[in-house]
GROMACS .gro file of C-alpha atoms in nm:
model
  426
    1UNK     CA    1   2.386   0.459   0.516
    2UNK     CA    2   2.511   0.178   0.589
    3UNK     CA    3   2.316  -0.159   0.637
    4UNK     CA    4   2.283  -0.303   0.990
    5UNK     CA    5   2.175  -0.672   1.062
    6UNK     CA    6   1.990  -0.799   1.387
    7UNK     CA    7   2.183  -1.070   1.506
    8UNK     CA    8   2.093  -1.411   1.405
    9UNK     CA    9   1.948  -1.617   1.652
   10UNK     CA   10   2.011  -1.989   1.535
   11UNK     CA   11   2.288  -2.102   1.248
   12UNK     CA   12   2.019  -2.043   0.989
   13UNK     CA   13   2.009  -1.718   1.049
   14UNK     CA   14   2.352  -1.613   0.991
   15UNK     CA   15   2.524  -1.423   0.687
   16UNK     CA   16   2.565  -1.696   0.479
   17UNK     CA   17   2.967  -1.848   0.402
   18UNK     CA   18   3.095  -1.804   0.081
   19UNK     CA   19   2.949  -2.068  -0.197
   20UNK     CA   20   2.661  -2.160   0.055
   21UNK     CA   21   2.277  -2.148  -0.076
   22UNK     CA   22   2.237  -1.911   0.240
   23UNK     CA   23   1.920  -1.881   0.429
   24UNK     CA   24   1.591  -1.884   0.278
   25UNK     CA   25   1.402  -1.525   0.304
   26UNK     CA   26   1.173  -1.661   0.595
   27UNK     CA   27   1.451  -1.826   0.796
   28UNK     CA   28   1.657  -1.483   0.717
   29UNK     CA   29   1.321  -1.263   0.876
   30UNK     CA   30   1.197  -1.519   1.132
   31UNK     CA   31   0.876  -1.752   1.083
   32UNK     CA   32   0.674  -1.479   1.312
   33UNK     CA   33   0.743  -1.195   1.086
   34UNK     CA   34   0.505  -1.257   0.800
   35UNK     CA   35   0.190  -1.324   0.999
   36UNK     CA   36   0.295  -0.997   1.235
   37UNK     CA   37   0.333  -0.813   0.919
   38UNK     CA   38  -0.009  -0.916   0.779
   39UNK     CA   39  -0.203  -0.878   1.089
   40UNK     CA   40  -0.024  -0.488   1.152
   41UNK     CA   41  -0.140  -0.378   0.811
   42UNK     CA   42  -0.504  -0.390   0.926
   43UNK     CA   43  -0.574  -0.124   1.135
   44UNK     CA   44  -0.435   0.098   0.811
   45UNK     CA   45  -0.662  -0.098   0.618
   46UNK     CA   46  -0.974  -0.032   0.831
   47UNK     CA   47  -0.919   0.352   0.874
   48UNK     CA   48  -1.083   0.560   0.591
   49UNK     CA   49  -1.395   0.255   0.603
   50UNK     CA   50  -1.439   0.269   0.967
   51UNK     CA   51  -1.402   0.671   0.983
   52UNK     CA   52  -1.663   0.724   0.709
   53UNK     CA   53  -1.878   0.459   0.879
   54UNK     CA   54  -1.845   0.663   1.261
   55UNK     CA   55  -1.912   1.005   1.118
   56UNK     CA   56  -2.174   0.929   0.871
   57UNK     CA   57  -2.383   0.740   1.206
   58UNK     CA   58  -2.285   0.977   1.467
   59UNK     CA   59  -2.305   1.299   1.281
   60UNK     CA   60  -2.604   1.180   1.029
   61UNK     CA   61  -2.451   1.345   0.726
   62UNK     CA   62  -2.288   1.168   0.434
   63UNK     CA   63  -2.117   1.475   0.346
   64UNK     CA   64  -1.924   1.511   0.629
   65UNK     CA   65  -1.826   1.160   0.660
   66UNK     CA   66  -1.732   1.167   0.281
   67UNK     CA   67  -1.481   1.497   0.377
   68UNK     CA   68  -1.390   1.343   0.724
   69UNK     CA   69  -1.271   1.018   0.530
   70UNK     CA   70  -1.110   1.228   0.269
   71UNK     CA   71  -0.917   1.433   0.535
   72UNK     CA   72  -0.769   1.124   0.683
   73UNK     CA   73  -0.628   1.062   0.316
   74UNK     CA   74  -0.520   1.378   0.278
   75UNK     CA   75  -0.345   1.389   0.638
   76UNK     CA   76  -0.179   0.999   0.503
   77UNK     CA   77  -0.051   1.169   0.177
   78UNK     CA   78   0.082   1.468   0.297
   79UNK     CA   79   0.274   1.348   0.618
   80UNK     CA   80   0.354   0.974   0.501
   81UNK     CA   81   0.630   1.061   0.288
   82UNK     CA   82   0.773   1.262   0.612
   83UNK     CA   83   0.712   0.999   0.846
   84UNK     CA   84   0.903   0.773   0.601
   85UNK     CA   85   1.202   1.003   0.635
   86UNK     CA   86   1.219   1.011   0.970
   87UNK     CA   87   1.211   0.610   0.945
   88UNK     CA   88   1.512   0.609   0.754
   89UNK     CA   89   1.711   0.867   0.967
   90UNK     CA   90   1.587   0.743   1.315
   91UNK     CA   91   1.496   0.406   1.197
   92UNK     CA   92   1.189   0.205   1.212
   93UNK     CA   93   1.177   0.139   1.547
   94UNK     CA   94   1.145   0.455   1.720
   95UNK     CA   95   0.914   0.613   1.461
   96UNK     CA   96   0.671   0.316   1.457
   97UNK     CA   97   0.623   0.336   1.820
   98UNK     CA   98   0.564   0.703   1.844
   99UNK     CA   99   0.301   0.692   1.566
  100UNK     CA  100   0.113   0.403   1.680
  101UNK     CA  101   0.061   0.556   2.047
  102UNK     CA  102  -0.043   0.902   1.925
  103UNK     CA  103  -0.241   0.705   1.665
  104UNK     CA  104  -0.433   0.506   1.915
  105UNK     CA  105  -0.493   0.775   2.104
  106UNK     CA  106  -0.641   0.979   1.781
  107UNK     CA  107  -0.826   0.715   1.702
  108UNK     CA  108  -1.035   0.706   2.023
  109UNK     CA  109  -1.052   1.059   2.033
  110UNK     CA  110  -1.204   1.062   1.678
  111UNK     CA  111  -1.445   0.836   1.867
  112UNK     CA  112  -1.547   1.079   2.153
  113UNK     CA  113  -1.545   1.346   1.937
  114UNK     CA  114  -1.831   1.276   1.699
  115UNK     CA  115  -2.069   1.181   1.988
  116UNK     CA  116  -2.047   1.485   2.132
  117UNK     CA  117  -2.153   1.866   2.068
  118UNK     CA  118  -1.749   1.960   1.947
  119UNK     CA  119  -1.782   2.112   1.583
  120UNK     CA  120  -1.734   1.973   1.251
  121UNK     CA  121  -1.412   2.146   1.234
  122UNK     CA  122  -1.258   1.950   1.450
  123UNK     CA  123  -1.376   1.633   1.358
  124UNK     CA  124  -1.204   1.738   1.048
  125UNK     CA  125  -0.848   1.811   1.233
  126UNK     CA  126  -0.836   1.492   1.422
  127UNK     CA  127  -0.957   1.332   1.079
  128UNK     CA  128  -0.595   1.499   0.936
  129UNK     CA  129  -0.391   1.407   1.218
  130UNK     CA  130  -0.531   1.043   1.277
  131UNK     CA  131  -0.419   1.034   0.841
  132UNK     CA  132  -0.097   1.184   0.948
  133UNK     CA  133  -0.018   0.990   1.219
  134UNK     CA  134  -0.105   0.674   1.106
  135UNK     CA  135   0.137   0.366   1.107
  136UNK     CA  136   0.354   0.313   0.782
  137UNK     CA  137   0.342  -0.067   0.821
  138UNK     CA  138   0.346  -0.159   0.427
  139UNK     CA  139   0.628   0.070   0.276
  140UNK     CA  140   0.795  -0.001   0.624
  141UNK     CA  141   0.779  -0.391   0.568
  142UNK     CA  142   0.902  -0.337   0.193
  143UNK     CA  143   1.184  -0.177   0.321
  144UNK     CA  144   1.324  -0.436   0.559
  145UNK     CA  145   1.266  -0.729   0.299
  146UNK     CA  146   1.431  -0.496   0.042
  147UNK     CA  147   1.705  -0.464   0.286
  148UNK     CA  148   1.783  -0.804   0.406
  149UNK     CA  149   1.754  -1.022   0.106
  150UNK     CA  150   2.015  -0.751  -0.073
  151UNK     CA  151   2.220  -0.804   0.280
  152UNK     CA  152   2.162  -1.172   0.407
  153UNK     CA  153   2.115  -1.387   0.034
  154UNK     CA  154   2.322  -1.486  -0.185
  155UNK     CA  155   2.353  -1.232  -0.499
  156UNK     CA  156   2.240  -1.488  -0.752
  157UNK     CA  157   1.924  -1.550  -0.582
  158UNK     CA  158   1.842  -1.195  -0.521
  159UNK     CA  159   1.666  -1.080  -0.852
  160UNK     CA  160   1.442  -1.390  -0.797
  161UNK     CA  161   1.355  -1.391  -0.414
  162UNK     CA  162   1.304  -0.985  -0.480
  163UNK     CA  163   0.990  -1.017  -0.706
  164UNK     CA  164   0.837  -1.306  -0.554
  165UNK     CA  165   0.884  -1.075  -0.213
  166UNK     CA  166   0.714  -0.798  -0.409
  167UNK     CA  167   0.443  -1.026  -0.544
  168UNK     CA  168   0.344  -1.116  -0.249
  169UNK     CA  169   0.385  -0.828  -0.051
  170UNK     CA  170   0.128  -0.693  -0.325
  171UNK     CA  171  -0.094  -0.997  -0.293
  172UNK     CA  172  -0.113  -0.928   0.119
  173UNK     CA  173  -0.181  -0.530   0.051
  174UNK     CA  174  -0.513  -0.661  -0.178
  175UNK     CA  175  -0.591  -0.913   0.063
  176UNK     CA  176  -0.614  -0.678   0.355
  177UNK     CA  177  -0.770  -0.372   0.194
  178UNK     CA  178  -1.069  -0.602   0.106
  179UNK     CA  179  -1.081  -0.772   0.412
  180UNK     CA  180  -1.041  -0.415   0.566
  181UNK     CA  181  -1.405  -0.269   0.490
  182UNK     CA  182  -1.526  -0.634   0.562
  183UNK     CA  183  -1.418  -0.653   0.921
  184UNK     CA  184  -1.572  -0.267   0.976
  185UNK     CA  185  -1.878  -0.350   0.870
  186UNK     CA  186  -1.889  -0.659   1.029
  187UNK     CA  187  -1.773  -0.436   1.326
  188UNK     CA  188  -2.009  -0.185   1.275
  189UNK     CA  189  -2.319  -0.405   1.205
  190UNK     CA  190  -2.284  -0.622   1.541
  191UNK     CA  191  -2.137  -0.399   1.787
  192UNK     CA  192  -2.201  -0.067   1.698
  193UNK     CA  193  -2.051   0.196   1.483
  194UNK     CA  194  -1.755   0.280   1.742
  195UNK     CA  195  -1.640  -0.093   1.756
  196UNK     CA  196  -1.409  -0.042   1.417
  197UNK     CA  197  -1.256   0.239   1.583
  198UNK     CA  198  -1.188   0.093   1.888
  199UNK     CA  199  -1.116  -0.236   1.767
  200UNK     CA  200  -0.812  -0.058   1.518
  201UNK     CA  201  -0.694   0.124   1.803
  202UNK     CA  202  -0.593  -0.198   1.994
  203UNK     CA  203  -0.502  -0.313   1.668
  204UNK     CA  204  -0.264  -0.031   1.624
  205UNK     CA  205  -0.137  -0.059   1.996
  206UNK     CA  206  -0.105  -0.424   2.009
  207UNK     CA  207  -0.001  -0.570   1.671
  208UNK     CA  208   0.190  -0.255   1.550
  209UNK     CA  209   0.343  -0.208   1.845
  210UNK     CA  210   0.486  -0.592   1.807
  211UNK     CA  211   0.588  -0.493   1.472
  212UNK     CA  212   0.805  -0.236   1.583
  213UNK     CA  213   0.944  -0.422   1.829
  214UNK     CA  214   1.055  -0.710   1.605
  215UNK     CA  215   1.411  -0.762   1.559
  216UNK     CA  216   1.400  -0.667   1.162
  217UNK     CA  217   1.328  -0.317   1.229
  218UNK     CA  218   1.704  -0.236   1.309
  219UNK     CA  219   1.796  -0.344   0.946
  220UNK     CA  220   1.745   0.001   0.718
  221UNK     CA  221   1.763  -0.033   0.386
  222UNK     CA  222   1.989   0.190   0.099
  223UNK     CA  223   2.050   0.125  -0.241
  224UNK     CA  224   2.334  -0.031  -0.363
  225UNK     CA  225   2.541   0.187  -0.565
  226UNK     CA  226   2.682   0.054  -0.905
  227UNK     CA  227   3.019   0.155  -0.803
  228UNK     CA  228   3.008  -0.093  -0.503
  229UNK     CA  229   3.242  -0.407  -0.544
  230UNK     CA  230   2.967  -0.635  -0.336
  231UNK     CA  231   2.623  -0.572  -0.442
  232UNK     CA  232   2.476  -0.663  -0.091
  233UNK     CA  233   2.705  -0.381   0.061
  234UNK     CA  234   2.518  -0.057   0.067
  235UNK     CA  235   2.735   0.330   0.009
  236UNK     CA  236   2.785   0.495   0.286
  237UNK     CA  237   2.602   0.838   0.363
  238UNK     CA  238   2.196   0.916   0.266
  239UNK     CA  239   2.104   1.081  -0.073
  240UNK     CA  240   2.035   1.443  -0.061
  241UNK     CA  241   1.633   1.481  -0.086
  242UNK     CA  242   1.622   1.624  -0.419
  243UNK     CA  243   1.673   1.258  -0.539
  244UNK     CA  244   1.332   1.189  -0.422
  245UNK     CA  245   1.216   1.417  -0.743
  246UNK     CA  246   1.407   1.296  -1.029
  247UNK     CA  247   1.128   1.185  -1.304
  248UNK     CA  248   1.207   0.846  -1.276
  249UNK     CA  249   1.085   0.824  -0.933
  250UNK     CA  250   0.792   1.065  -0.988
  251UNK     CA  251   0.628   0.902  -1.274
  252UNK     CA  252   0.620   0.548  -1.025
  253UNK     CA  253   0.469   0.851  -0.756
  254UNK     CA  254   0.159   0.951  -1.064
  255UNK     CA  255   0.109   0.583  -1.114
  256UNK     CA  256   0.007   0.522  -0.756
  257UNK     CA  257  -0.210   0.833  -0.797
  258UNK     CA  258  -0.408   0.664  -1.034
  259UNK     CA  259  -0.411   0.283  -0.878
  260UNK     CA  260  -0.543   0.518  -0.606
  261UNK     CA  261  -0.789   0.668  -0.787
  262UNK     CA  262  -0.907   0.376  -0.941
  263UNK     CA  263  -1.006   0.190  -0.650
  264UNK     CA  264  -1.154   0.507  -0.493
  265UNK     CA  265  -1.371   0.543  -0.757
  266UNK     CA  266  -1.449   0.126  -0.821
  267UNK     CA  267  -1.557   0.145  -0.447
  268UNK     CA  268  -1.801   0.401  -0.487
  269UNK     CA  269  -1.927   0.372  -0.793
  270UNK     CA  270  -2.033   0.018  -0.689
  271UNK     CA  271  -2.200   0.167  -0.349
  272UNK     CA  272  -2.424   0.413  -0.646
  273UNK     CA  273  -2.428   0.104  -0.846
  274UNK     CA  274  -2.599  -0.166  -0.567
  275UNK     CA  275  -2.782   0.136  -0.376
  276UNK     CA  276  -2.973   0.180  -0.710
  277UNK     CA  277  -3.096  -0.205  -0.698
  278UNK     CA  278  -3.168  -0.134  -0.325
  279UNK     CA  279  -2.916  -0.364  -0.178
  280UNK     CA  280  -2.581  -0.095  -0.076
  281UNK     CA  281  -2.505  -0.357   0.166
  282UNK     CA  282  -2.346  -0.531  -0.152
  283UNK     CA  283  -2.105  -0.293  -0.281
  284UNK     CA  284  -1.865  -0.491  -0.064
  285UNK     CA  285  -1.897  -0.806  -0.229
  286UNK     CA  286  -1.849  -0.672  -0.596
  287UNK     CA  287  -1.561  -0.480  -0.508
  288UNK     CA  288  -1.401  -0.810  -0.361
  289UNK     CA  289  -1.443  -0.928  -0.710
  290UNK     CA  290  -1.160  -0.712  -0.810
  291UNK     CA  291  -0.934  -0.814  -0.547
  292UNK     CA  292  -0.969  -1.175  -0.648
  293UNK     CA  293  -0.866  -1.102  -0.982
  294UNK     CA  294  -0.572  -0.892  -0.832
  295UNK     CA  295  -0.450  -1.105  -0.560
  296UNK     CA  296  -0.441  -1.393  -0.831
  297UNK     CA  297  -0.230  -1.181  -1.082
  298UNK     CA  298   0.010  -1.009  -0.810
  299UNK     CA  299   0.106  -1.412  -0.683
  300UNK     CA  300   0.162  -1.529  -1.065
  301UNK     CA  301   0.403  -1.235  -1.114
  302UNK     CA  302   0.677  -1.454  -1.003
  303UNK     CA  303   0.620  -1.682  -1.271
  304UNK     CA  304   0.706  -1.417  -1.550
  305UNK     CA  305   1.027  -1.503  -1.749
  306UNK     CA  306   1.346  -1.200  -1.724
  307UNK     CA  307   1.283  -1.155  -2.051
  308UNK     CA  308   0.936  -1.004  -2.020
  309UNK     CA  309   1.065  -0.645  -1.864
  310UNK     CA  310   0.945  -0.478  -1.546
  311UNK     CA  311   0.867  -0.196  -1.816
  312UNK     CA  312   0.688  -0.386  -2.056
  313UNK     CA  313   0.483  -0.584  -1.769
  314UNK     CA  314   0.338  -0.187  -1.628
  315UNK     CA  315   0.256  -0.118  -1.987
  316UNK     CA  316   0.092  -0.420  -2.074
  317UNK     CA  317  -0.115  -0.461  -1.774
  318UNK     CA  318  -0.195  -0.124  -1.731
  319UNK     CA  319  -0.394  -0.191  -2.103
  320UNK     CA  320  -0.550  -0.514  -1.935
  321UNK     CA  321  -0.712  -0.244  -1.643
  322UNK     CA  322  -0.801   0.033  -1.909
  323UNK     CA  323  -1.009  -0.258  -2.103
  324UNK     CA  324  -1.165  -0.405  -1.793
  325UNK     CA  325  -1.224  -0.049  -1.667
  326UNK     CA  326  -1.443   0.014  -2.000
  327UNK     CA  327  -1.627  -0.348  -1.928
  328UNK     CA  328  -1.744  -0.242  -1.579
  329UNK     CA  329  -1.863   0.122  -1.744
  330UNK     CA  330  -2.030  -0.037  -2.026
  331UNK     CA  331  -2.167  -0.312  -1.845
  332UNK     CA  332  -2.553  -0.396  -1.972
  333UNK     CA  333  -2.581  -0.647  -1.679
  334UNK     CA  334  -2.434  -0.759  -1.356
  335UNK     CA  335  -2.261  -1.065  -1.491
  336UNK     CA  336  -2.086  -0.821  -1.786
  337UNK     CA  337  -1.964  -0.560  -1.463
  338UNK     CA  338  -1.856  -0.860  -1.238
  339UNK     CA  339  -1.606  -0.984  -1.567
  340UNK     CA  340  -1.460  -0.654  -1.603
  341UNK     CA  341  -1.402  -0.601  -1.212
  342UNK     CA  342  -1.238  -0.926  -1.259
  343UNK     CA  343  -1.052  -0.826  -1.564
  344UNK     CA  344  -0.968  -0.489  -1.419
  345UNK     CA  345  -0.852  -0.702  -1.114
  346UNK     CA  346  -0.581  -0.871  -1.351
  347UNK     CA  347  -0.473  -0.564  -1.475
  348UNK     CA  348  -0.430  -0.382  -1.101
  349UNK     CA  349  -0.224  -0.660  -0.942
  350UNK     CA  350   0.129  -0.699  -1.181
  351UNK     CA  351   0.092  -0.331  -1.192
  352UNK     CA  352   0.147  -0.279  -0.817
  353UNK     CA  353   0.407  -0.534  -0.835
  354UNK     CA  354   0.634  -0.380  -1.108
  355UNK     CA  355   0.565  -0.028  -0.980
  356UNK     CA  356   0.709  -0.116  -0.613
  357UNK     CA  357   0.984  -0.315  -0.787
  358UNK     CA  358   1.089  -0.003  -1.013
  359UNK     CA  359   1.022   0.140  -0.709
  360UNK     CA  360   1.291  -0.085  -0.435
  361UNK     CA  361   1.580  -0.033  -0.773
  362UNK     CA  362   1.523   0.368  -0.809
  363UNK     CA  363   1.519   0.465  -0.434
  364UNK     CA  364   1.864   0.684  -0.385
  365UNK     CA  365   2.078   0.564  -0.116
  366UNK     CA  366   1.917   0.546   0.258
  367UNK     CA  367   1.558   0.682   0.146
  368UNK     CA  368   1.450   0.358   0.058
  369UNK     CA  369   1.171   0.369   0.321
  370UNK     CA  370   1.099   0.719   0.220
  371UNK     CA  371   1.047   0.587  -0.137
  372UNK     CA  372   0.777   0.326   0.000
  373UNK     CA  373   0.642   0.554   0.170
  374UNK     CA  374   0.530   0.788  -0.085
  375UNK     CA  375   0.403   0.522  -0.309
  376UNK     CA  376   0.174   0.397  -0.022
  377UNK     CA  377   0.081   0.728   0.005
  378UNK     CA  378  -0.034   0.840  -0.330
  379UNK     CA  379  -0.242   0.524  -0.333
  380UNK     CA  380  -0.432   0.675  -0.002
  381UNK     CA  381  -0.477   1.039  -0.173
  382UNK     CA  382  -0.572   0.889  -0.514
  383UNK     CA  383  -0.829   0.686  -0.290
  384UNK     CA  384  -0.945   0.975  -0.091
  385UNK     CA  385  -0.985   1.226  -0.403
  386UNK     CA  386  -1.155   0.961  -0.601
  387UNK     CA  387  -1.424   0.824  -0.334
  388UNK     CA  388  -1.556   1.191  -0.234
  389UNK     CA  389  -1.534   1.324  -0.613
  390UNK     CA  390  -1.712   0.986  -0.741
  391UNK     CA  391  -1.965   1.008  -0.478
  392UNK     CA  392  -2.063   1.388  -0.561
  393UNK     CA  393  -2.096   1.273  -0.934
  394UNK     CA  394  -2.259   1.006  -0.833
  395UNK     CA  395  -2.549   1.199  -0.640
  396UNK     CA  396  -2.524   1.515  -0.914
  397UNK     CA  397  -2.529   1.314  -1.226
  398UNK     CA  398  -2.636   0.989  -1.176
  399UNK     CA  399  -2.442   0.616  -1.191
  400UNK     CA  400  -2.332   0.600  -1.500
  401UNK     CA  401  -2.163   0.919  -1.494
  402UNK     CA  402  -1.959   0.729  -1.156
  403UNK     CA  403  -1.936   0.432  -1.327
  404UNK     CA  404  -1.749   0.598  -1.564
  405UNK     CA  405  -1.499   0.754  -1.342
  406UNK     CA  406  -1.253   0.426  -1.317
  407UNK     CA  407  -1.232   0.505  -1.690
  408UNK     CA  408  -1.055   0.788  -1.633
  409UNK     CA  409  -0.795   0.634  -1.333
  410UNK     CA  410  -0.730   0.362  -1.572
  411UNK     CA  411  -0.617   0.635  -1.830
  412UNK     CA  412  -0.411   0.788  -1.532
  413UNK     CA  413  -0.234   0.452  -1.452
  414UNK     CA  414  -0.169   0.373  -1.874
  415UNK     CA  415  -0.034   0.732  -1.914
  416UNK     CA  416   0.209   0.667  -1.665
  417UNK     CA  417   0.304   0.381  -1.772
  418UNK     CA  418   0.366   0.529  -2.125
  419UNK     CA  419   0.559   0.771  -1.958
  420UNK     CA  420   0.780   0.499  -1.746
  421UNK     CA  421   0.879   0.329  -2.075
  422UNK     CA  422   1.032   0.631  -2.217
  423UNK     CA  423   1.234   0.714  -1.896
  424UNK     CA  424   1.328   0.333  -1.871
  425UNK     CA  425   1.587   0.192  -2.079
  426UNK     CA  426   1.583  -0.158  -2.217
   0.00000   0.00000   0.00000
């Protein structure tokens, strides 16, 4: 496929002449991109929360809100990696728009739908299709940054400006899935449980919409071939899709799983954890705990010297979130579980980062989107899995049993790992 460019609009955005510095990555995107990217990721952000929150107060039953929210992850996991397809054969633009009107749409039907005397079954389908449907913003934005620093920069800076792009695309993922739940409740608690529905479907209308529309969305992204004599020149043609299930692109898939998992099961084990001391209302704020610790450790990324491998960083962190993982489950106090949340934090946030960089070098040529978009999604169905299997523990067994849950996602994320440096060479 090959690699289109929006035109530039000003002298700093144009290819840049041989022996020049070039453009920096922001002047190359456009100083509105960044924000628009941050504030479009929301409404993804806010979904599973603010579904769980509608059902649960409009259908008074935790147990259906648990499987409504689970749906939506299932419908995310099992579609995303389509919808990422289509991206990279249509291109961004046309597929964003479609999915963020029938989105918005779903998402207000979702709405209707509890409050009234329609069956739990389809609460459930719209659940799947609003999952389905729903906006891939991240693996989307990955893609075009992936795209135009290997088309508009300068080759020499390109290794460099890549994982500082990654770190912080990371950092912003971390950022918005706590501030997420935050704004729903906030939502929720002052306007009503509808308000986080309604308030992501303008989201998802508005700010995705302007996402879509933003000239970056006609650059697609393919991987550079080693055959190529330029490496900013992308092959021609689009890998078949059997290249999408070579190991070395499945094992980054499992990893997700269980960085999915993991926060799934964080998330609810600290709702049984606080609900025990009578305060719920605080799982929240010690979940946030981790995302400090993450969004700190996904920035500093960029700091790492070459020498310390994208192989060797998974691997080593993914020990860092095993240990903090066995802090929070053997915690005697609340201090003790807030320093391994913190600790586990340190462990989650170079792991996303090196798993989406493996990630931008492995994706076969045009299905770099696709790629993304898997990766997003098996972060969504670890999530979804985790929170309704946690939960059920959780009432069945009691806290520690949940507590001891992230135990096991850690192990998921350190297997993989293992596995990764085998399939990587040096």
């Amino acid at each position: 496929m090959t690699l289109t460019q929006y035109p530039p609009t000003s002298r700093a955005g144009a290819p840049p002449a041989p022996g020049s510095d070039g453009p920096t990555l922001v002047e190359a995107m456009g100083r509105t991109y960044f924000p628009l990217a941050f504030v479009a990721r929301l409404p993804f952000a806010m979904m599973v929360v603010g579904v769980l929150t509608l059902v649960v107060a409009g259908r008074d039953s935790l147990t259906l809100g648990g499987a409504t929210s689970g749906m939506v992850g299932l419908g995310g996991a099992a579609i995303g990696p389509l919808v990422g397809a289509w991206a990279d054969r249509a291109g961004q633009r046309r597929v964003l728009l479609a999915t963020a009107a029938v989105h918005s749409v779903l998402l207000l039907a979702l709405t209707a739908v509890v409050y009234s005397s329609a069956s739990d079954a389809l609460v459930l389908a719209i659940a799947f299709a609003i999952g389905a449907t729903s906006p891939q913003v991240p693996p989307m934005s990955r893609s075009r940054l992936v795209g135009v620093i290997r088309s508009r920069l300068p080759a020499g800076r390109r290794p460099a400006v890549l994982s500082r792009t990654m770190s912080y695309e990371s950092a912003v993922d971390e950022i918005v899935f706590v501030f997420g739940p935050f704004v729903v409740g906030l939502l929720a608690a002052t306007l009503g449980p509808t308000a986080p529905m309604v308030a992501a479907a303008a989201l998802t209308a508005l700010a995705v919409g302007t996402f879509a529309l933003h000239p970056s969305a006609r650059t697609t992204t393919a991987r550079t071939t080693p055959a190529a004599s330029d490496p900013g020149v992308a092959s021609g043609g689009q890998a078949p899709a059997r290249e999408l299930f070579r190991p070395r692109v499945l094992v980054l898939v499992a990893g997700f799983v269980g960085v999915g998992l993991f926060f799934g099961s964080v998330l609810t084990a600290m709702s049984a954890y606080t609900g025990d001391a009578g305060h719920a209302e605080q799982a929240g704020l010690l979940y946030g705990f981790m995302g400090i610790g993450s969004v700190v450790s996904a920035l500093a990324v960029s700091a790492f010297p070459a020498r310390f491998s994208l192989r060797a960083r998974w691997l080593t962190f993914a020990v860092v979130l095993l240990v903090g993982a066995v802090v929070v489950a053997a915690a005697p106090s609340t201090g003790v579980l807030i320093a391994g949340l913190l600790l586990a934090g340190l462990g989650i946030g170079p792991s996303l980062v090196t798993v989406y960089s493996h990630g931008s070098e492995r994706s076969p040529d045009g299905r770099g989107t696709t790629v993304m978009t898997m990766l997003g999604s098996a972060v969504i169905l670890g999530q979804s899995i985790a929170a309704a299997a946690t939960g059920a523990l959780a009432d069945t067994v009691g806290t520690s049993a949940a507590l001891a849950v992230p135990v096991v996602a850690a192990g998921v994320v350190l297997a993989s790992a293992a596995a990764n440096w085998r399939l990587t060479g040096r």
